[in-house]
mmCIF file of C-alpha atoms in Angstrom:
data_model
loop_
_atom_site.group_PDB
_atom_site.id
_atom_site.type_symbol
_atom_site.label_atom_id
_atom_site.label_comp_id
_atom_site.label_asym_id
_atom_site.label_seq_id
_atom_site.Cartn_x
_atom_site.Cartn_y
_atom_site.Cartn_z
ATOM 1 C CA MET A 1 65.675 -25.466 -92.627
ATOM 2 C CA GLU A 2 67.054 -26.727 -95.883
ATOM 3 C CA THR A 3 70.456 -28.364 -96.159
ATOM 4 C CA ILE A 4 72.669 -26.730 -98.734
ATOM 5 C CA GLN A 5 74.392 -29.256 -100.944
ATOM 6 C CA SER A 6 76.445 -28.772 -104.087
ATOM 7 C CA ASN A 7 77.557 -30.945 -106.956
ATOM 8 C CA ASP A 8 80.374 -28.522 -107.759
ATOM 9 C CA PRO A 9 83.690 -30.372 -107.302
ATOM 10 C CA CYS A 10 85.291 -27.163 -106.028
ATOM 11 C CA THR A 11 82.977 -26.884 -103.033
ATOM 12 C CA SER A 12 82.172 -29.630 -100.597
ATOM 13 C CA ALA A 13 82.823 -32.689 -102.743
ATOM 14 C CA SER A 14 86.581 -32.289 -103.060
ATOM 15 C CA LEU A 15 87.092 -31.586 -99.372
ATOM 16 C CA SER A 16 84.533 -34.051 -98.043
ATOM 17 C CA SER A 17 85.991 -36.846 -100.168
ATOM 18 C CA SER A 18 89.277 -36.278 -98.365
ATOM 19 C CA LEU A 19 87.519 -37.121 -95.102
ATOM 20 C CA SER A 20 86.257 -40.534 -96.093
ATOM 21 C CA PRO A 21 85.214 -42.980 -93.356
ATOM 22 C CA SER A 22 88.069 -45.326 -92.541
ATOM 23 C CA SER A 23 87.212 -46.782 -89.152
ATOM 24 C CA PRO A 24 84.281 -47.379 -86.833
ATOM 25 C CA PRO A 25 83.054 -44.412 -84.788
ATOM 26 C CA SER A 26 85.353 -43.399 -81.979
ATOM 27 C CA SER A 27 85.081 -40.848 -79.213
ATOM 28 C CA SER A 28 88.822 -40.284 -79.169
ATOM 29 C CA ALA A 29 89.830 -36.817 -80.334
ATOM 30 C CA ALA A 30 93.029 -38.155 -81.855
ATOM 31 C CA GLY A 31 91.493 -41.178 -83.546
ATOM 32 C CA GLY A 32 88.175 -40.291 -85.083
ATOM 33 C CA THR A 33 84.936 -38.496 -84.569
ATOM 34 C CA ALA A 34 81.612 -37.895 -86.217
ATOM 35 C CA CYS A 35 81.606 -34.536 -87.971
ATOM 36 C CA ASP A 36 80.188 -32.576 -90.888
ATOM 37 C CA LEU A 37 82.140 -30.216 -93.132
ATOM 38 C CA VAL A 38 81.277 -26.556 -93.798
ATOM 39 C CA THR A 39 82.963 -25.360 -96.996
ATOM 40 C CA VAL A 40 83.452 -21.687 -97.915
ATOM 41 C CA PRO A 41 85.571 -19.677 -100.366
ATOM 42 C CA THR A 42 89.162 -19.321 -99.160
ATOM 43 C CA ARG A 43 89.075 -15.551 -98.673
ATOM 44 C CA GLN A 44 85.994 -15.682 -96.453
ATOM 45 C CA GLY A 45 87.317 -18.737 -94.636
ATOM 46 C CA LEU A 46 90.668 -17.144 -93.824
ATOM 47 C CA GLU A 47 88.910 -14.034 -92.492
ATOM 48 C CA ALA A 48 86.674 -16.268 -90.374
ATOM 49 C CA VAL A 49 89.695 -18.177 -89.000
ATOM 50 C CA ASP A 50 91.262 -14.854 -87.976
ATOM 51 C CA ILE A 51 88.023 -13.747 -86.324
ATOM 52 C CA LEU A 52 87.663 -17.049 -84.475
ATOM 53 C CA ARG A 53 91.276 -17.064 -83.301
ATOM 54 C CA ARG A 54 91.014 -13.480 -82.033
ATOM 55 C CA GLY A 55 87.942 -14.617 -80.087
ATOM 56 C CA GLY A 56 89.898 -17.343 -78.306
ATOM 57 C CA ALA A 57 92.361 -20.082 -79.159
ATOM 58 C CA ASP A 58 89.761 -22.805 -78.552
ATOM 59 C CA ALA A 59 87.119 -21.249 -80.830
ATOM 60 C CA VAL A 60 88.205 -22.944 -84.078
ATOM 61 C CA GLY A 61 88.599 -26.634 -84.820
ATOM 62 C CA PRO A 62 90.471 -28.343 -87.663
ATOM 63 C CA VAL A 63 90.334 -26.510 -90.993
ATOM 64 C CA LEU A 64 91.125 -28.082 -94.355
ATOM 65 C CA HIS A 65 92.425 -26.033 -97.322
ATOM 66 C CA ASP A 66 91.799 -27.180 -100.878
ATOM 67 C CA ASP A 67 94.498 -25.456 -102.966
ATOM 68 C CA GLY A 68 93.083 -26.467 -106.329
ATOM 69 C CA CYS A 69 89.608 -25.032 -105.844
ATOM 70 C CA GLY A 70 90.183 -22.180 -103.413
ATOM 71 C CA THR A 71 88.036 -23.405 -100.540
ATOM 72 C CA LEU A 72 88.379 -23.949 -96.797
ATOM 73 C CA GLY A 73 86.509 -26.649 -94.902
ATOM 74 C CA PHE A 74 85.638 -26.306 -91.215
ATOM 75 C CA LEU A 75 84.922 -29.472 -89.255
ATOM 76 C CA VAL A 76 81.691 -29.038 -87.293
ATOM 77 C CA PRO A 77 79.709 -31.471 -85.118
ATOM 78 C CA ALA A 78 77.722 -34.194 -86.867
ATOM 79 C CA GLY A 79 74.165 -33.133 -87.585
ATOM 80 C CA THR A 80 75.077 -29.544 -88.460
ATOM 81 C CA ALA A 81 74.260 -30.109 -92.148
ATOM 82 C CA ALA A 82 70.602 -30.761 -91.322
ATOM 83 C CA GLY A 83 70.099 -27.133 -90.303
ATOM 84 C CA TRP A 84 72.833 -25.288 -92.189
ATOM 85 C CA ASP A 85 71.457 -22.572 -94.475
ATOM 86 C CA LEU A 86 74.132 -19.891 -94.734
ATOM 87 C CA PRO A 87 74.284 -18.504 -98.300
ATOM 88 C CA GLY A 88 77.687 -18.831 -99.957
ATOM 89 C CA SER A 89 78.618 -21.944 -97.982
ATOM 90 C CA THR A 90 77.968 -25.654 -98.145
ATOM 91 C CA CYS A 91 77.613 -28.121 -95.288
ATOM 92 C CA THR A 92 78.144 -31.777 -96.119
ATOM 93 C CA GLU A 93 77.049 -34.672 -93.922
ATOM 94 C CA THR A 94 79.429 -37.493 -93.171
ATOM 95 C CA ASN A 95 76.531 -39.779 -92.271
ATOM 96 C CA GLY A 96 77.528 -39.734 -88.602
ATOM 97 C CA ARG A 97 80.357 -42.239 -89.146
ATOM 98 C CA GLY A 98 83.685 -41.979 -87.396
ATOM 99 C CA LEU A 99 86.455 -40.421 -89.411
ATOM 100 C CA ARG A 100 90.181 -40.926 -89.141
ATOM 101 C CA LEU A 101 91.710 -37.467 -88.949
ATOM 102 C CA ASN A 102 95.421 -37.639 -89.614
ATOM 103 C CA PRO A 103 97.799 -34.689 -89.498
ATOM 104 C CA GLU A 104 99.112 -35.662 -92.958
ATOM 105 C CA PRO A 105 97.439 -34.101 -96.018
ATOM 106 C CA PRO A 106 94.217 -36.061 -96.616
ATOM 107 C CA VAL A 107 94.366 -35.950 -100.445
ATOM 108 C CA GLU A 108 96.686 -34.526 -103.071
ATOM 109 C CA GLY A 109 96.043 -30.829 -103.588
ATOM 110 C CA SER A 110 94.745 -30.212 -100.087
ATOM 111 C CA ASP A 111 96.278 -29.733 -96.685
ATOM 112 C CA TRP A 112 95.332 -28.875 -93.140
ATOM 113 C CA LEU A 113 95.373 -25.162 -92.381
ATOM 114 C CA LEU A 114 94.726 -26.094 -88.735
ATOM 115 C CA PRO A 115 95.408 -29.817 -88.350
ATOM 116 C CA PRO A 116 93.654 -32.148 -85.924
ATOM 117 C CA GLY A 117 95.521 -32.178 -82.648
ATOM 118 C CA GLU A 118 96.453 -28.491 -82.923
ATOM 119 C CA ALA A 119 92.827 -27.400 -82.823
ATOM 120 C CA ASP A 120 89.657 -28.336 -80.996
ATOM 121 C CA LEU A 121 87.747 -31.339 -82.232
ATOM 122 C CA ALA A 122 85.132 -29.287 -84.127
ATOM 123 C CA THR A 123 84.119 -25.668 -84.543
ATOM 124 C CA ASP A 124 80.857 -24.652 -82.881
ATOM 125 C CA PRO A 125 78.458 -24.028 -85.807
ATOM 126 C CA VAL A 126 76.797 -21.034 -84.102
ATOM 127 C CA VAL A 127 80.178 -19.381 -83.553
ATOM 128 C CA LEU A 128 81.261 -20.284 -87.109
ATOM 129 C CA ARG A 129 78.076 -18.806 -88.606
ATOM 130 C CA ARG A 130 78.727 -15.509 -86.779
ATOM 131 C CA ALA A 131 82.378 -15.432 -87.881
ATOM 132 C CA LEU A 132 81.486 -16.183 -91.515
ATOM 133 C CA GLY A 133 78.893 -13.400 -91.482
ATOM 134 C CA GLU A 134 81.385 -10.935 -90.035
ATOM 135 C CA ALA A 135 83.991 -12.065 -92.564
ATOM 136 C CA ALA A 136 81.560 -11.503 -95.452
ATOM 137 C CA ARG A 137 80.794 -7.989 -94.191
ATOM 138 C CA LEU A 138 84.515 -7.159 -93.856
ATOM 139 C CA ILE A 139 85.235 -8.426 -97.382
ATOM 140 C CA GLU A 140 82.309 -6.459 -98.822
ATOM 141 C CA ALA A 141 83.454 -3.291 -97.051
ATOM 142 C CA ALA A 142 87.025 -3.757 -98.289
ATOM 143 C CA ASP A 143 85.874 -4.395 -101.847
ATOM 144 C CA ASN A 144 83.642 -1.296 -101.791
ATOM 145 C CA CYS A 145 86.622 0.898 -100.809
ATOM 146 C CA ARG A 146 88.460 0.172 -104.054
#
């Protein structure tokens, strides 16, 4: 499978830059973890968050919102980017390095929708893929009713 990458600053680059490596890898949920970042348009991402939360409180991990570009970023386990191929989304590798996830906004113009500590460590990519697909179908159905 091909990894989807984008040079568009309003997709993965702006959110992934806010998760820059700042410490050695750590297995502590509060301190740092290796993760990748799946970025989607805000509307689809919010629908997916609702779907995941209805499925169970532990189904969704930290989610980052980029106000300036209208995207949401879901933290997923490291290595997800190698096999991510969902159209309309981007998955960015973090090179398997530990990341410091603080509850404060990571960069100006972005904020945590679901901050670390209030959500699981990472969203299961299989569950996220299903939720994003369902969200896309719901949005398409709603748009076709207009």
